[in-house]
Coordinates of C-alpha atoms and ligand atoms in Angstrom, one line a residue:
X1 CA 175.2 -77.4 -77.6
X2 CA 178.2 -74.8 -77.3
X3 CA 176.4 -71.4 -75.8
X4 CA 178.1 -68.0 -77.6
X5 CA 178.6 -65.3 -75.0
X6 CA 178.4 -61.9 -76.2
X7 CA 179.5 -58.9 -74.0
X8 CA 177.4 -55.9 -74.3
X9 CA 177.9 -51.9 -72.9
X10 CA 174.3 -50.8 -72.2
X11 CA 175.0 -48.4 -74.2
X12 CA 174.8 -50.2 -77.3
X13 CA 176.8 -47.8 -79.3
X14 CA 176.1 -48.8 -83.0
X15 CA 180.0 -49.2 -83.8
X16 CA 181.3 -51.3 -80.4
X17 CA 178.0 -53.3 -79.3
X18 CA 176.2 -54.5 -82.7
X19 CA 178.1 -56.7 -84.3
X20 CA 177.2 -59.0 -81.0
X21 CA 173.6 -57.9 -80.6
X22 CA 173.2 -58.7 -84.9
X23 CA 174.6 -61.9 -84.4
X24 CA 172.2 -62.7 -81.5
X25 CA 169.6 -60.9 -83.3
X26 CA 170.4 -63.5 -86.2
X27 CA 170.1 -66.6 -84.1
X28 CA 166.5 -65.5 -82.7
X29 CA 165.5 -65.4 -86.3
X30 CA 166.7 -69.1 -86.8
X31 CA 164.4 -70.2 -84.0
X32 CA 167.5 -70.8 -81.6
X33 CA 166.9 -69.6 -77.7
X34 CA 168.9 -66.6 -76.4
X35 CA 169.2 -64.8 -73.5
X36 CA 169.3 -61.4 -72.8
X37 CA 169.2 -58.6 -70.2
X38 CA 166.3 -56.8 -69.3
X39 CA 165.6 -54.4 -66.3
X40 CA 164.1 -57.0 -64.2
X41 CA 166.2 -60.5 -64.8
X42 CA 167.4 -61.9 -67.8
X43 CA 165.2 -63.6 -70.3
X44 CA 165.5 -66.5 -72.2
X45 CA 164.4 -65.1 -75.5
X46 CA 162.6 -66.9 -78.7
X47 CA 160.6 -66.5 -81.6
X48 CA 157.0 -66.1 -80.1
X49 CA 155.8 -67.0 -84.1
X50 CA 157.3 -70.3 -84.1
X51 CA 156.3 -73.6 -82.1
X52 CA 159.9 -74.7 -82.5
X53 CA 161.4 -72.1 -81.3
X54 CA 158.9 -71.6 -78.0
X55 CA 159.3 -75.6 -77.7
X56 CA 163.3 -75.0 -77.1
X57 CA 162.6 -72.6 -74.4
X58 CA 160.3 -74.9 -72.4
X59 CA 162.8 -77.9 -72.9
X60 CA 166.0 -75.6 -71.8
X61 CA 164.5 -74.6 -68.7
X62 CA 162.3 -77.7 -67.8
X63 CA 159.3 -75.3 -67.4
X64 CA 155.7 -77.0 -67.6
X65 CA 154.1 -76.8 -70.7
X66 CA 150.8 -75.1 -68.7
X67 CA 153.5 -71.8 -68.0
X68 CA 152.8 -69.2 -70.3
X69 CA 155.1 -66.8 -71.0
X70 CA 155.5 -63.0 -71.7
X71 CA 155.7 -61.5 -75.0
X72 CA 158.7 -58.7 -75.4
X73 CA 158.0 -56.1 -77.9
X74 CA 160.2 -52.9 -79.0
X75 CA 157.9 -51.3 -80.9
X76 CA 154.3 -50.0 -79.9
X77 CA 153.0 -51.1 -83.3
X78 CA 154.0 -54.6 -82.9
X79 CA 150.9 -54.7 -80.2
X80 CA 147.9 -54.6 -81.8
X81 CA 149.4 -57.2 -84.2
X82 CA 149.3 -59.9 -81.2
X83 CA 146.1 -58.3 -78.9
X84 CA 142.2 -57.6 -79.9
X85 CA 140.0 -55.6 -78.1
X86 CA 142.4 -53.4 -76.1
X87 CA 141.1 -51.0 -73.2
X88 CA 141.3 -47.5 -72.7
X89 CA 143.2 -48.1 -69.3
X90 CA 145.4 -50.6 -71.0
X91 CA 146.8 -47.5 -73.3
X92 CA 146.8 -44.8 -70.4
X93 CA 149.3 -47.7 -69.0
X94 CA 151.5 -48.1 -71.2
X95 CA 151.7 -44.3 -71.9
X96 CA 152.7 -44.3 -68.0
X97 CA 155.1 -47.2 -67.8
X98 CA 156.1 -48.9 -71.2
X99 CA 159.2 -49.4 -71.6
X100 CA 159.3 -50.8 -68.1
X101 CA 158.5 -53.5 -65.6
X102 CA 154.5 -54.1 -66.3
X103 CA 153.1 -57.3 -68.2
X104 CA 149.4 -56.9 -69.2
X105 CA 147.6 -59.7 -69.6
X106 CA 145.0 -58.4 -72.9
X107 CA 143.1 -60.8 -75.4
X108 CA 145.1 -62.5 -77.8
X109 CA 144.7 -61.5 -81.4
X110 CA 144.5 -64.0 -84.4
X111 CA 147.0 -67.0 -84.8
X112 CA 150.4 -64.7 -84.9
X113 CA 151.8 -65.9 -81.3
X114 CA 151.4 -69.8 -81.3
X115 CA 149.6 -71.7 -78.8
X116 CA 152.5 -72.7 -76.3
X117 CA 153.2 -69.4 -75.6
X118 CA 150.0 -68.7 -74.3
X119 CA 149.5 -72.1 -73.2
X120 CA 146.4 -72.9 -74.9
X121 CA 145.0 -69.6 -73.4
X122 CA 142.8 -66.6 -75.2
X123 CA 144.7 -64.1 -73.6
X124 CA 148.1 -63.1 -74.1
X125 CA 150.9 -61.5 -71.5
X126 CA 152.7 -58.4 -73.6
X127 CA 155.9 -56.5 -72.2
X128 CA 158.1 -53.6 -73.8
X129 CA 161.5 -54.0 -71.7
X130 CA 163.4 -51.2 -70.8
X131 CA 166.3 -52.3 -70.8
X132 CA 168.8 -50.7 -74.5
X133 CA 170.2 -54.4 -74.8
X134 CA 166.7 -56.2 -74.8
X135 CA 165.3 -53.3 -76.7
X136 CA 167.8 -53.6 -79.6
X137 CA 167.7 -57.2 -79.9
X138 CA 163.7 -57.4 -80.1
X139 CA 164.3 -54.4 -82.9
X140 CA 167.0 -56.0 -84.9
X141 CA 165.2 -59.6 -84.6
X142 CA 161.8 -57.9 -86.0
X143 CA 160.0 -60.5 -84.2
X144 CA 158.0 -60.6 -81.1
X145 CA 160.2 -62.6 -78.5
X146 CA 158.5 -64.8 -76.4
X147 CA 160.9 -64.9 -73.2
X148 CA 160.5 -66.3 -68.9
X149 CA 163.4 -65.8 -66.8
X150 CA 166.6 -67.1 -68.0
X151 CA 166.7 -69.5 -64.8
X152 CA 166.3 -73.6 -64.8
X153 CA 162.6 -74.0 -63.7
X154 CA 162.3 -73.7 -60.1
X155 CA 165.6 -71.6 -59.2
X156 CA 165.6 -68.6 -58.4
X157 CA 165.8 -66.1 -61.4
X158 CA 169.2 -65.1 -63.1
X159 CA 170.4 -61.2 -62.9
X160 CA 173.5 -61.9 -64.1
X161 CA 174.6 -63.7 -67.3
X162 CA 177.0 -65.8 -65.0
X163 CA 173.8 -66.6 -63.3
X164 CA 172.4 -68.0 -66.7
X165 CA 175.3 -69.8 -67.4
X166 CA 175.1 -71.6 -64.4
X167 CA 171.9 -72.9 -64.9
X168 CA 171.8 -73.2 -69.0
X169 CA 175.3 -73.4 -70.1
X170 CA 175.1 -76.1 -72.8
X171 CA 171.2 -76.0 -72.9
X172 CA 170.8 -72.5 -75.1
X173 CA 172.8 -70.7 -78.3
X174 CA 173.7 -68.2 -77.0
X175 CA 173.6 -65.1 -73.6
X176 CA 174.0 -61.2 -74.5
X177 CA 176.0 -60.3 -71.5
X178 CA 175.0 -56.9 -70.4
X179 CA 176.2 -57.0 -67.0
X180 CA 173.7 -57.0 -63.8
X181 CA 170.1 -56.0 -64.2
X182 CA 169.2 -53.0 -62.5
X183 CA 165.5 -54.0 -60.7
X184 CA 166.1 -57.7 -59.9
X185 CA 162.7 -58.9 -59.5
X186 CA 160.2 -59.6 -62.6
X187 CA 157.8 -57.7 -63.9
X188 CA 154.4 -56.8 -62.5
X189 CA 151.6 -58.6 -64.0
X190 CA 148.3 -57.0 -64.5
X191 CA 145.3 -58.6 -66.1
X192 CA 143.3 -56.1 -68.3
X193 CA 140.6 -58.3 -69.4
X194 CA 138.8 -57.8 -65.7
X195 CA 136.6 -54.8 -65.1
X196 CA 138.9 -53.4 -62.4
X197 CA 142.7 -54.3 -63.4
X198 CA 143.8 -57.0 -61.6
X199 CA 147.3 -57.7 -60.7
X200 CA 148.4 -61.2 -60.3
X201 CA 151.7 -61.0 -60.1
X202 CA 153.6 -58.3 -57.6
X203 CA 157.0 -56.9 -59.7
X204 CA 158.8 -53.9 -60.3
X205 CA 155.8 -51.9 -60.7
X206 CA 154.0 -51.2 -57.9
X207 CA 149.9 -51.4 -56.8
X208 CA 150.6 -48.0 -55.4
X209 CA 152.3 -46.4 -58.8
X210 CA 149.4 -48.0 -60.3
X211 CA 146.8 -46.6 -58.5
X212 CA 148.2 -43.4 -58.9
X213 CA 147.5 -43.6 -62.8
X214 CA 144.3 -45.1 -62.9
X215 CA 142.5 -45.9 -59.9
X216 CA 141.5 -48.7 -57.8
X217 CA 143.4 -52.2 -58.8
X218 CA 142.5 -55.6 -57.4
X219 CA 145.1 -58.3 -56.3
X220 CA 144.3 -61.8 -56.8
X221 CA 142.7 -63.5 -54.4
X222 CA 145.4 -66.1 -54.5
X223 CA 148.4 -63.7 -54.0
X224 CA 146.7 -63.1 -50.1
X225 CA 145.7 -66.6 -49.6
X226 CA 147.6 -69.2 -50.5
X227 CA 145.2 -72.0 -50.5
X228 CA 143.0 -70.1 -53.8
X229 CA 143.8 -71.3 -57.3
X230 CA 145.8 -68.5 -58.6
X231 CA 144.9 -66.7 -62.1
X232 CA 148.1 -66.5 -63.5
X233 CA 149.1 -70.0 -64.6
X234 CA 152.7 -69.5 -63.1
X235 CA 151.7 -68.7 -59.6
X236 CA 150.8 -72.2 -58.4
X237 CA 154.7 -73.2 -58.9
X238 CA 157.1 -73.6 -56.2
X239 CA 159.8 -70.8 -57.3
X240 CA 162.9 -69.1 -56.6
X241 CA 164.4 -71.8 -54.1
X242 CA 167.3 -72.4 -52.8
X243 CA 168.9 -75.8 -52.5
X244 CA 168.6 -75.3 -48.7
X245 CA 165.2 -75.2 -46.6
X246 CA 164.2 -71.6 -46.5
X247 CA 162.7 -70.1 -43.2
X248 CA 161.3 -66.5 -43.2
X249 CA 161.2 -65.6 -40.0
X250 CA 158.7 -62.4 -38.7
X251 CA 160.0 -61.3 -35.8
X252 CA 162.9 -59.1 -34.0
X253 CA 166.9 -60.0 -34.3
X254 CA 166.8 -61.6 -30.9
X255 CA 164.0 -64.3 -32.1
X256 CA 165.8 -65.2 -35.4
X257 CA 169.4 -65.4 -33.5
X258 CA 167.4 -67.9 -31.1
X259 CA 166.1 -69.7 -33.6
X260 CA 169.8 -69.9 -35.3
X261 CA 170.9 -70.9 -32.4
X262 CA 169.1 -74.1 -31.3
X263 CA 169.9 -75.6 -34.9
X264 CA 173.7 -74.8 -34.6
X265 CA 173.7 -76.7 -31.2
X266 CA 172.2 -79.6 -33.1
X267 CA 175.2 -79.7 -35.1
X268 CA 173.7 -77.8 -38.1
X269 CA 175.4 -75.5 -40.4
X270 CA 172.9 -72.5 -40.7
X271 CA 172.9 -69.4 -42.8
X272 CA 171.0 -66.1 -42.4
X273 CA 169.4 -63.7 -44.8
X274 CA 169.5 -60.2 -43.9
X275 CA 170.3 -56.8 -44.8
X276 CA 173.7 -54.4 -44.3
X277 CA 171.9 -52.6 -41.3
X278 CA 171.9 -56.0 -39.3
X279 CA 175.0 -58.3 -40.6
X280 CA 177.3 -57.6 -37.5
X281 CA 174.2 -58.1 -35.1
X282 CA 173.6 -62.1 -36.2
X283 CA 176.2 -65.2 -35.3
X284 CA 175.7 -67.9 -38.0
X285 CA 178.0 -70.3 -40.1
X286 CA 177.0 -67.9 -43.0
X287 CA 175.5 -64.7 -42.6
X288 CA 174.5 -62.8 -46.3
X289 CA 173.5 -59.3 -46.4
X290 CA 170.7 -58.6 -49.3
X291 CA 170.8 -54.6 -49.7
X292 CA 169.6 -52.1 -47.4
X293 CA 166.4 -52.4 -45.1
X294 CA 166.6 -48.4 -45.4
X295 CA 166.0 -48.5 -49.1
X296 CA 164.1 -51.9 -50.3
X297 CA 164.7 -51.6 -54.0
X298 CA 168.1 -52.5 -53.0
X299 CA 166.8 -56.0 -51.3
X300 CA 164.8 -56.3 -54.8
X301 CA 168.1 -55.6 -56.9
X302 CA 170.4 -58.4 -54.5
X303 CA 167.5 -61.0 -53.6
X304 CA 167.9 -63.6 -56.1
X305 CA 171.7 -63.1 -56.4
X306 CA 171.7 -63.8 -52.2
X307 CA 169.6 -66.9 -52.6
X308 CA 172.0 -68.2 -54.8
X309 CA 175.2 -67.1 -53.1
X310 CA 173.8 -69.9 -50.5
X311 CA 173.9 -72.9 -52.5
X312 CA 177.6 -72.4 -52.6
X313 CA 178.0 -72.4 -48.8
X314 CA 177.7 -75.5 -46.5
X315 CA 174.4 -74.4 -44.9
X316 CA 171.6 -77.1 -44.0
X317 CA 169.0 -74.6 -43.2
X318 CA 168.4 -70.9 -44.0
X319 CA 166.7 -68.4 -41.8
X320 CA 165.3 -65.0 -43.8
X321 CA 164.1 -61.9 -42.1
X322 CA 160.8 -60.9 -43.4
X323 CA 160.4 -57.5 -44.7
X324 CA 157.0 -54.8 -45.2
X325 CA 155.5 -56.1 -47.7
X326 CA 154.1 -52.4 -49.4
X327 CA 155.7 -50.9 -52.5
X328 CA 158.7 -53.2 -53.9
X329 CA 157.8 -55.1 -50.7
X330 CA 155.0 -57.1 -51.9
X331 CA 157.7 -57.9 -54.6
X332 CA 160.3 -59.3 -52.4
X333 CA 157.9 -61.0 -49.9
X334 CA 156.0 -62.5 -52.6
X335 CA 159.0 -64.2 -54.1
X336 CA 160.6 -65.1 -50.5
X337 CA 157.8 -67.0 -49.7
X338 CA 157.6 -69.2 -53.1
X339 CA 161.0 -69.5 -51.8
X340 CA 160.1 -70.8 -48.5
X341 CA 157.8 -72.9 -49.5
X342 CA 155.3 -70.7 -47.5
X343 CA 157.5 -71.5 -43.9
X344 CA 156.8 -68.2 -42.1
X345 CA 157.6 -68.3 -38.0
X346 CA 156.4 -65.1 -36.3
X347 CA 157.4 -64.4 -33.0
X348 CA 154.2 -63.4 -31.4
Ligands
AMP1 P1 158.2 -65.5 -66.3 O1 157.8 -65.9 -67.9 O2 159.0 -66.3 -65.6 O3 158.0 -64.4 -65.7 O4 157.0 -66.2 -66.0 C1 155.8 -65.5 -66.5 C2 154.7 -65.4 -65.6 O5 153.3 -64.3 -66.7 C3 153.9 -66.7 -64.9 O6 153.4 -66.5 -63.9 C4 153.1 -66.7 -66.2 O7 151.8 -67.2 -65.6 C5 152.1 -65.4 -66.1 N1 151.3 -65.5 -68.1 C6 152.1 -65.6 -69.1 N2 150.6 -65.5 -69.8 C7 149.7 -65.1 -68.8 C8 148.2 -65.3 -69.3 N3 147.9 -65.1 -70.6 N4 147.2 -64.8 -68.1 C9 147.9 -65.3 -67.1 N5 148.9 -65.0 -66.4 C10 150.0 -65.4 -67.4
MG2 MG1 160.8 -67.2 -63.8

């Protein structure tokens, strides 16, 4: 299949970008899959009410069918059509964080949303993205849109239309190209069916931000101890991995350099993932800076692009610096650990 590319600007001015949005929305209504930008990463959207459409998402991505999808909405009225017994805390969070990178797990209502979206669970994941293109597209389609990240399963999530095409060209009906995404890591997944809301996946809204609004928030045990079974089915899968093995180094630059030197002495091509502040400190075959350590949101923004960039080099092994795991750092370290298959070397 030929994958159409619609270049739009993020203002979604009715005159210049609307014809493209209307074409993409028409394909969604025809139960085709279309990738589009959100404020987190690019999503791969399809009509959440259609089994045939949703199956196309799983097929294009090679995603295991037991990994449920997030339903994206553009209008608050859509929420009560698909979720039941919505607790007060959810409304408080919606008021504060929607549109935005917060996905709520709620009780599923009726059978508007097909079972493939929720992987047969009695709960549903919902969010309203804070991106003018995503909102316009969902509004024009008049559908709830199921959308996982628009990458092949296991690969780093896409933060540009180029990443989407690298993985899915020829496999999907189209991609709306709205430039690079802002946050760069996925939404926070928060289970609101537990008495105290529980973070199942750290993401664009931090635990600290949630707690400021609703008080205590729990963290799924599996995020703290990798031997526990995660409550979010998708969190058990290896993910985000570059093609060469990645090892996280928790230690000083000198220690990381020693590890690199050892590998190079064995004749290996070695890559280092660092930040702008330290890019000139290291010596390796490829040194890539991923944002600024002094501003971790820039690291989140660059993370997937940097992981993908290593795939265009000849490195055989990659060493990455470690980051503080609070604030947006929780999401960065969660993704980095998954990309590394939990291989971490500690200095002491
Ligand atoms: P992605 O679409 O790639 O951003 O992944 C969506 C994430 O949301 C995965 O980790 C899913 O397991 C999780 N998710 C979706 N629906 C549910 C649900 N009903 N309960 C728990 N986790 C969910
Ligand atoms: Mg994903």
